[in-house]
Short mmCIF file of N, CA and C in Angstrom, two decimals:
data_model
loop_
_atom_site.label_atom_id
_atom_site.label_comp_id
_atom_site.label_asym_id
_atom_site.label_seq_id
_atom_site.Cartn_x
_atom_site.Cartn_y
_atom_site.Cartn_z
N UNK A 1342 0.97 31.06 21.74
CA UNK A 1342 0.11 30.19 21.10
C UNK A 1342 0.18 28.83 21.89
N UNK A 1343 -1.17 28.49 22.35
CA UNK A 1343 -1.15 27.25 23.25
C UNK A 1343 -1.45 26.05 22.49
N UNK A 1344 -1.41 25.00 23.03
CA UNK A 1344 -1.63 23.65 22.33
C UNK A 1344 -3.03 23.57 21.95
N UNK A 1345 -3.94 24.06 22.55
CA UNK A 1345 -5.46 23.92 22.25
C UNK A 1345 -5.68 24.63 20.89
N UNK A 1346 -5.02 25.75 20.60
CA UNK A 1346 -5.23 26.44 19.35
C UNK A 1346 -4.61 25.68 18.35
N UNK A 1347 -3.41 24.96 18.47
CA UNK A 1347 -2.80 24.09 17.45
C UNK A 1347 -3.62 22.97 17.09
N UNK A 1348 -4.47 22.47 17.92
CA UNK A 1348 -5.21 21.16 17.65
C UNK A 1348 -6.64 21.54 17.44
N UNK A 1349 -7.04 22.83 17.02
CA UNK A 1349 -8.36 23.23 16.78
C UNK A 1349 -8.82 22.30 15.62
N UNK A 1350 -9.96 21.70 15.83
CA UNK A 1350 -10.80 20.88 14.89
C UNK A 1350 -10.27 19.44 15.06
N UNK A 1351 -9.36 19.18 15.77
CA UNK A 1351 -8.70 17.70 15.93
C UNK A 1351 -9.13 17.13 17.34
N UNK A 1352 -8.74 15.92 17.45
CA UNK A 1352 -8.92 15.34 18.77
C UNK A 1352 -7.91 15.81 19.65
N UNK A 1353 -8.25 15.84 20.91
CA UNK A 1353 -7.22 16.38 21.85
C UNK A 1353 -6.15 15.47 21.94
N UNK A 1354 -4.91 15.97 21.87
CA UNK A 1354 -3.71 15.11 22.03
C UNK A 1354 -3.18 14.63 20.65
N UNK A 1355 -3.83 14.92 19.64
CA UNK A 1355 -3.38 14.41 18.35
C UNK A 1355 -3.02 15.56 17.45
N UNK A 1356 -1.88 15.36 16.68
CA UNK A 1356 -1.53 16.41 15.66
C UNK A 1356 -2.49 15.99 14.39
N UNK A 1357 -2.45 17.03 13.44
CA UNK A 1357 -3.40 16.76 12.30
C UNK A 1357 -2.95 15.44 11.37
N UNK A 1358 -1.58 15.29 11.31
CA UNK A 1358 -1.08 14.13 10.55
C UNK A 1358 -1.41 12.88 11.43
N UNK A 1359 -1.36 12.89 12.58
CA UNK A 1359 -1.64 11.65 13.40
C UNK A 1359 -3.14 11.39 13.44
N UNK A 1360 -4.00 12.45 13.40
CA UNK A 1360 -5.39 12.26 13.38
C UNK A 1360 -5.87 11.69 12.06
N UNK A 1361 -5.24 12.33 10.95
CA UNK A 1361 -5.52 11.80 9.64
C UNK A 1361 -5.22 10.38 9.54
N UNK A 1362 -4.12 9.96 10.04
CA UNK A 1362 -3.73 8.60 9.97
C UNK A 1362 -4.54 7.61 10.66
N UNK A 1363 -4.93 7.82 11.91
CA UNK A 1363 -5.85 7.08 12.65
C UNK A 1363 -7.22 7.20 12.40
N UNK A 1364 -7.63 8.06 11.48
CA UNK A 1364 -9.06 8.05 10.97
C UNK A 1364 -9.11 7.11 9.89
N UNK A 1365 -8.17 6.72 9.20
CA UNK A 1365 -8.08 5.77 7.99
C UNK A 1365 -8.79 4.60 8.39
N UNK A 1366 -9.55 3.83 7.64
CA UNK A 1366 -9.87 2.42 7.83
C UNK A 1366 -8.63 1.48 7.95
N UNK A 1367 -8.89 0.32 8.64
CA UNK A 1367 -7.72 -0.52 8.99
C UNK A 1367 -6.88 -0.93 7.69
N UNK A 1368 -7.54 -1.44 6.73
CA UNK A 1368 -6.94 -2.01 5.59
C UNK A 1368 -6.17 -0.93 4.85
N UNK A 1369 -6.65 0.22 4.64
CA UNK A 1369 -6.15 1.40 3.98
C UNK A 1369 -4.94 1.84 4.75
N UNK A 1370 -4.96 1.82 6.16
CA UNK A 1370 -3.91 2.31 7.00
C UNK A 1370 -2.81 1.29 6.80
N UNK A 1371 -2.88 0.10 6.85
CA UNK A 1371 -1.92 -0.96 6.64
C UNK A 1371 -1.09 -0.83 5.22
N UNK A 1372 -2.01 -0.70 4.24
CA UNK A 1372 -1.58 -0.60 2.92
C UNK A 1372 -0.68 0.72 2.67
N UNK A 1373 -1.14 1.79 3.30
CA UNK A 1373 -0.47 3.08 3.20
C UNK A 1373 0.88 2.97 3.93
N UNK A 1374 0.83 2.49 4.98
CA UNK A 1374 2.01 2.42 5.97
C UNK A 1374 3.06 1.39 5.23
N UNK A 1375 2.60 0.33 4.72
CA UNK A 1375 3.51 -0.64 4.10
C UNK A 1375 4.14 0.06 2.79
N UNK A 1376 3.42 0.81 2.11
CA UNK A 1376 3.87 1.43 0.97
C UNK A 1376 5.02 2.46 1.23
N UNK A 1377 4.65 3.33 2.33
CA UNK A 1377 5.86 4.27 2.70
C UNK A 1377 7.02 3.66 3.25
N UNK A 1378 6.83 2.65 4.10
CA UNK A 1378 8.06 1.82 4.64
C UNK A 1378 8.82 1.23 3.62
N UNK A 1379 8.13 0.63 2.56
CA UNK A 1379 8.79 -0.16 1.42
C UNK A 1379 9.74 1.03 0.72
N UNK A 1380 9.17 2.21 0.41
CA UNK A 1380 9.91 3.27 -0.19
C UNK A 1380 10.96 3.80 0.57
N UNK A 1381 10.89 3.79 1.85
CA UNK A 1381 11.91 4.32 2.79
C UNK A 1381 12.97 3.29 2.74
N UNK A 1382 12.77 2.07 2.76
CA UNK A 1382 13.75 0.93 2.74
C UNK A 1382 14.58 0.96 1.45
N UNK A 1383 13.78 1.23 0.30
CA UNK A 1383 14.61 1.37 -0.92
C UNK A 1383 15.42 2.55 -0.99
N UNK A 1384 14.82 3.71 -0.44
CA UNK A 1384 15.68 4.94 -0.35
C UNK A 1384 16.87 4.82 0.53
N UNK A 1385 16.90 4.11 1.52
CA UNK A 1385 18.00 3.72 2.43
C UNK A 1385 18.94 2.62 2.04
N UNK A 1386 18.65 2.06 0.74
CA UNK A 1386 19.39 1.14 0.18
C UNK A 1386 19.48 -0.25 1.15
N UNK A 1387 18.47 -0.43 1.91
CA UNK A 1387 18.31 -1.62 2.67
C UNK A 1387 17.97 -2.83 1.58
N UNK A 1388 17.00 -2.40 0.76
CA UNK A 1388 16.59 -3.45 -0.31
C UNK A 1388 16.69 -2.70 -1.70
N UNK A 1389 16.68 -3.35 -2.72
CA UNK A 1389 16.65 -2.88 -4.10
C UNK A 1389 15.21 -2.95 -4.56
N UNK A 1390 14.98 -2.12 -5.64
CA UNK A 1390 13.68 -2.29 -6.22
C UNK A 1390 13.56 -3.53 -6.99
N UNK A 1391 14.68 -4.09 -7.60
CA UNK A 1391 14.73 -5.44 -8.21
C UNK A 1391 14.35 -6.59 -7.25
N UNK A 1392 14.45 -6.52 -6.04
CA UNK A 1392 13.94 -7.52 -5.03
C UNK A 1392 12.36 -7.37 -4.92
N UNK A 1393 11.71 -6.38 -5.34
CA UNK A 1393 10.36 -6.21 -5.03
C UNK A 1393 9.39 -6.73 -6.20
N UNK A 1394 9.87 -6.55 -7.41
CA UNK A 1394 8.98 -6.71 -8.63
C UNK A 1394 8.58 -8.25 -8.75
N UNK A 1395 7.31 -8.29 -9.07
CA UNK A 1395 6.96 -9.77 -9.45
C UNK A 1395 7.55 -10.34 -10.68
N UNK A 1396 8.01 -11.59 -10.56
CA UNK A 1396 8.57 -12.33 -11.57
C UNK A 1396 8.09 -13.74 -11.34
N UNK A 1397 7.46 -14.37 -12.39
CA UNK A 1397 7.13 -15.81 -12.24
C UNK A 1397 8.16 -16.71 -11.87
N UNK A 1398 9.25 -16.52 -12.57
CA UNK A 1398 10.45 -17.34 -12.41
C UNK A 1398 11.07 -17.30 -10.92
N UNK A 1399 11.10 -16.03 -10.58
CA UNK A 1399 11.59 -15.71 -9.28
C UNK A 1399 10.74 -16.37 -8.06
N UNK A 1400 9.33 -16.15 -8.37
CA UNK A 1400 8.40 -16.69 -7.26
C UNK A 1400 8.42 -18.22 -7.24
N UNK A 1401 8.34 -18.85 -8.44
CA UNK A 1401 8.05 -20.23 -8.39
C UNK A 1401 9.27 -21.18 -8.51
N UNK A 1402 10.36 -20.48 -9.09
CA UNK A 1402 11.46 -21.34 -9.11
C UNK A 1402 12.40 -21.01 -8.14
N UNK A 1403 12.58 -19.88 -7.71
CA UNK A 1403 13.65 -19.44 -6.58
C UNK A 1403 13.00 -19.32 -5.26
N UNK A 1404 11.61 -19.39 -5.26
CA UNK A 1404 10.86 -19.45 -4.02
C UNK A 1404 10.90 -18.07 -3.28
N UNK A 1405 10.80 -17.02 -4.11
CA UNK A 1405 10.89 -15.74 -3.48
C UNK A 1405 9.50 -15.19 -3.40
N UNK A 1406 8.72 -15.69 -2.42
CA UNK A 1406 7.25 -15.41 -2.36
C UNK A 1406 6.87 -14.04 -1.92
N UNK A 1407 7.68 -13.38 -1.31
CA UNK A 1407 7.42 -11.94 -0.90
C UNK A 1407 7.17 -10.97 -2.08
N UNK A 1408 7.69 -11.55 -3.26
CA UNK A 1408 7.40 -10.65 -4.43
C UNK A 1408 5.78 -10.55 -4.77
N UNK A 1409 5.12 -11.55 -4.29
CA UNK A 1409 3.60 -11.63 -4.61
C UNK A 1409 2.99 -10.30 -3.88
N UNK A 1410 3.52 -9.94 -2.79
CA UNK A 1410 2.95 -8.71 -2.14
C UNK A 1410 3.65 -7.57 -2.39
N UNK A 1411 5.07 -7.53 -2.47
CA UNK A 1411 5.72 -6.28 -2.50
C UNK A 1411 5.53 -5.68 -3.90
N UNK A 1412 4.99 -6.43 -4.82
CA UNK A 1412 4.88 -5.65 -6.19
C UNK A 1412 3.70 -4.76 -6.15
N UNK A 1413 2.88 -4.94 -5.12
CA UNK A 1413 1.71 -4.02 -4.88
C UNK A 1413 2.08 -2.89 -3.82
N UNK A 1414 3.20 -2.89 -3.30
CA UNK A 1414 3.48 -1.85 -2.26
C UNK A 1414 4.46 -0.90 -2.77
N UNK A 1415 5.32 -1.18 -3.80
CA UNK A 1415 6.44 -0.24 -4.13
C UNK A 1415 5.99 0.68 -5.28
N UNK A 1416 6.02 2.03 -5.10
CA UNK A 1416 5.73 2.83 -6.08
C UNK A 1416 6.76 3.78 -6.51
N UNK A 1417 7.91 3.42 -6.10
CA UNK A 1417 9.22 4.22 -6.38
C UNK A 1417 9.70 4.88 -5.18
N UNK A 1418 10.87 5.41 -5.27
CA UNK A 1418 11.76 6.13 -4.18
C UNK A 1418 11.01 7.24 -3.66
N UNK A 1419 11.41 7.77 -2.51
CA UNK A 1419 10.98 8.90 -1.95
C UNK A 1419 11.04 10.22 -2.87
N UNK A 1420 9.75 10.65 -3.33
CA UNK A 1420 9.83 11.89 -4.17
C UNK A 1420 8.35 12.36 -4.27
N UNK A 1421 8.18 13.40 -4.93
CA UNK A 1421 6.90 13.97 -5.15
C UNK A 1421 5.93 13.11 -5.81
N UNK A 1422 6.39 12.34 -6.65
CA UNK A 1422 5.66 11.40 -7.39
C UNK A 1422 5.01 10.27 -6.38
N UNK A 1423 5.79 9.83 -5.45
CA UNK A 1423 5.41 8.95 -4.39
C UNK A 1423 4.35 9.51 -3.46
N UNK A 1424 4.56 10.82 -3.11
CA UNK A 1424 3.62 11.62 -2.38
C UNK A 1424 2.22 11.48 -3.08
N UNK A 1425 2.18 11.76 -4.36
CA UNK A 1425 0.86 11.73 -5.03
C UNK A 1425 0.30 10.24 -5.10
N UNK A 1426 1.13 9.31 -5.28
CA UNK A 1426 0.81 7.93 -5.34
C UNK A 1426 0.03 7.59 -4.09
N UNK A 1427 0.66 7.93 -3.00
CA UNK A 1427 0.27 7.59 -1.55
C UNK A 1427 -1.10 8.41 -1.37
N UNK A 1428 -1.03 9.63 -1.78
CA UNK A 1428 -2.28 10.42 -1.53
C UNK A 1428 -3.49 9.63 -2.18
N UNK A 1429 -3.44 9.37 -3.57
CA UNK A 1429 -4.52 8.81 -4.27
C UNK A 1429 -4.88 7.42 -3.78
N UNK A 1430 -3.80 6.60 -3.45
CA UNK A 1430 -3.94 5.33 -3.00
C UNK A 1430 -4.81 5.35 -1.68
N UNK A 1431 -4.29 6.19 -0.76
CA UNK A 1431 -5.00 6.32 0.40
C UNK A 1431 -6.57 6.90 0.17
N UNK A 1432 -6.73 7.93 -0.62
CA UNK A 1432 -7.99 8.50 -0.88
C UNK A 1432 -9.06 7.53 -1.42
N UNK A 1433 -8.56 6.80 -2.57
CA UNK A 1433 -9.66 5.93 -3.08
C UNK A 1433 -9.77 4.55 -2.43
N UNK A 1434 -8.75 4.19 -1.82
CA UNK A 1434 -8.78 2.79 -1.05
C UNK A 1434 -9.70 3.17 0.21
N UNK A 1435 -9.53 4.39 0.75
CA UNK A 1435 -10.38 4.67 1.85
C UNK A 1435 -11.88 4.67 1.52
N UNK A 1436 -12.17 5.42 0.29
CA UNK A 1436 -13.60 5.46 -0.06
C UNK A 1436 -14.11 4.12 -0.44
N UNK A 1437 -13.33 2.98 -0.98
CA UNK A 1437 -13.96 1.93 -1.29
C UNK A 1437 -14.00 1.05 0.00
N UNK A 1438 -13.17 1.19 1.06
CA UNK A 1438 -13.17 0.49 2.22
C UNK A 1438 -14.52 0.94 3.04
N UNK A 1439 -14.61 2.30 3.04
CA UNK A 1439 -15.84 2.83 3.95
C UNK A 1439 -17.10 2.46 3.24
N UNK A 1440 -17.21 2.22 1.87
CA UNK A 1440 -18.38 1.98 1.09
C UNK A 1440 -18.71 0.54 1.25
N UNK A 1441 -17.74 -0.37 1.52
CA UNK A 1441 -17.95 -1.74 1.58
C UNK A 1441 -18.44 -2.31 2.85
N UNK A 1442 -18.87 -1.40 3.68
CA UNK A 1442 -19.43 -1.92 5.01
C UNK A 1442 -18.63 -1.59 6.15
N UNK A 1443 -19.04 -2.14 7.39
CA UNK A 1443 -18.41 -1.77 8.59
C UNK A 1443 -17.05 -2.93 8.68
N UNK A 1444 -17.24 -4.06 8.10
CA UNK A 1444 -16.13 -5.07 8.27
C UNK A 1444 -15.12 -4.84 7.25
N UNK A 1445 -13.84 -4.79 7.82
CA UNK A 1445 -12.65 -4.76 6.86
C UNK A 1445 -12.54 -6.08 5.97
N UNK A 1446 -13.24 -7.10 6.27
CA UNK A 1446 -13.12 -8.33 5.56
C UNK A 1446 -13.62 -8.19 4.11
N UNK A 1447 -14.55 -7.38 3.99
CA UNK A 1447 -15.13 -7.27 2.50
C UNK A 1447 -14.12 -6.58 1.65
N UNK A 1448 -13.50 -5.56 2.21
CA UNK A 1448 -12.42 -4.89 1.42
C UNK A 1448 -11.21 -5.73 1.23
N UNK A 1449 -10.85 -6.54 2.47
CA UNK A 1449 -9.75 -7.39 2.32
C UNK A 1449 -9.88 -8.49 1.16
N UNK A 1450 -11.12 -9.01 1.13
CA UNK A 1450 -11.47 -9.99 -0.10
C UNK A 1450 -11.27 -9.25 -1.42
N UNK A 1451 -11.77 -8.09 -1.42
CA UNK A 1451 -11.73 -7.39 -2.59
C UNK A 1451 -10.28 -7.24 -3.16
N UNK A 1452 -9.36 -6.93 -2.18
CA UNK A 1452 -7.95 -6.75 -2.45
C UNK A 1452 -7.30 -8.12 -2.77
N UNK A 1453 -7.68 -9.15 -2.13
CA UNK A 1453 -7.07 -10.49 -2.39
C UNK A 1453 -7.58 -10.94 -3.76
N UNK A 1454 -8.89 -10.76 -4.20
CA UNK A 1454 -9.31 -11.12 -5.42
C UNK A 1454 -8.68 -10.29 -6.59
N UNK A 1455 -8.51 -8.99 -6.44
CA UNK A 1455 -7.96 -8.08 -7.55
C UNK A 1455 -6.49 -8.49 -7.69
N UNK A 1456 -5.78 -8.59 -6.57
CA UNK A 1456 -4.32 -9.01 -6.75
C UNK A 1456 -4.19 -10.50 -7.35
N UNK A 1457 -5.04 -11.34 -7.00
CA UNK A 1457 -4.95 -12.70 -7.59
C UNK A 1457 -5.29 -12.66 -9.10
N UNK A 1458 -6.21 -11.79 -9.39
CA UNK A 1458 -6.52 -11.67 -10.91
C UNK A 1458 -5.36 -11.12 -11.69
N UNK A 1459 -4.87 -10.05 -11.09
CA UNK A 1459 -3.80 -9.42 -11.78
C UNK A 1459 -2.38 -10.34 -11.91
N UNK A 1460 -2.22 -11.04 -10.86
CA UNK A 1460 -0.96 -12.07 -10.92
C UNK A 1460 -1.29 -13.18 -11.85
N UNK A 1461 -2.42 -13.60 -12.03
CA UNK A 1461 -2.78 -14.69 -12.81
C UNK A 1461 -2.68 -14.33 -14.29
N UNK A 1462 -3.15 -13.11 -14.42
CA UNK A 1462 -3.13 -12.57 -15.82
C UNK A 1462 -1.55 -12.29 -16.25
N UNK A 1463 -0.86 -11.88 -15.23
CA UNK A 1463 0.65 -11.65 -15.53
C UNK A 1463 1.20 -13.01 -15.84
N UNK A 1464 0.91 -14.03 -15.05
CA UNK A 1464 1.60 -15.44 -15.24
C UNK A 1464 1.17 -16.15 -16.41
N UNK A 1465 -0.17 -15.91 -16.74
CA UNK A 1465 -0.70 -16.73 -17.85
C UNK A 1465 -0.45 -16.15 -19.20
N UNK A 1466 -0.41 -14.79 -19.31
CA UNK A 1466 -0.48 -13.91 -20.51
C UNK A 1466 1.03 -13.46 -20.85
N UNK A 1467 1.91 -13.42 -19.90
CA UNK A 1467 3.16 -12.84 -20.15
C UNK A 1467 4.12 -13.85 -20.99
N UNK A 1468 4.84 -13.13 -21.88
CA UNK A 1468 5.81 -14.02 -22.64
C UNK A 1468 7.06 -13.38 -22.79
#
């Protein structure tokens, strides 16, 4: 079996997973990559899940500002559940980003707005 048969239907020199990854829009690619890296770091016990979750007290009193972003990146340790989360995150994020136009700025602003609203609601209405 030669290499051309293995790569049938794909770009020359790329394996199917690599082709799938580079075909993703920019924001979706970064979000998917950050999600997988975060889960790998938790699985390897470099960081704990408790360092990632959003806490108003931790962010504003203890100045742990990374929690604002990492709360949207961690879906659990490496498992089949994570695989499904990443699949659906990538699928629907890709559809939204591709339908928002050529510029990734539109989708980036959507993400900033959505995360800001969620964090505001969490801060405002949590007791």
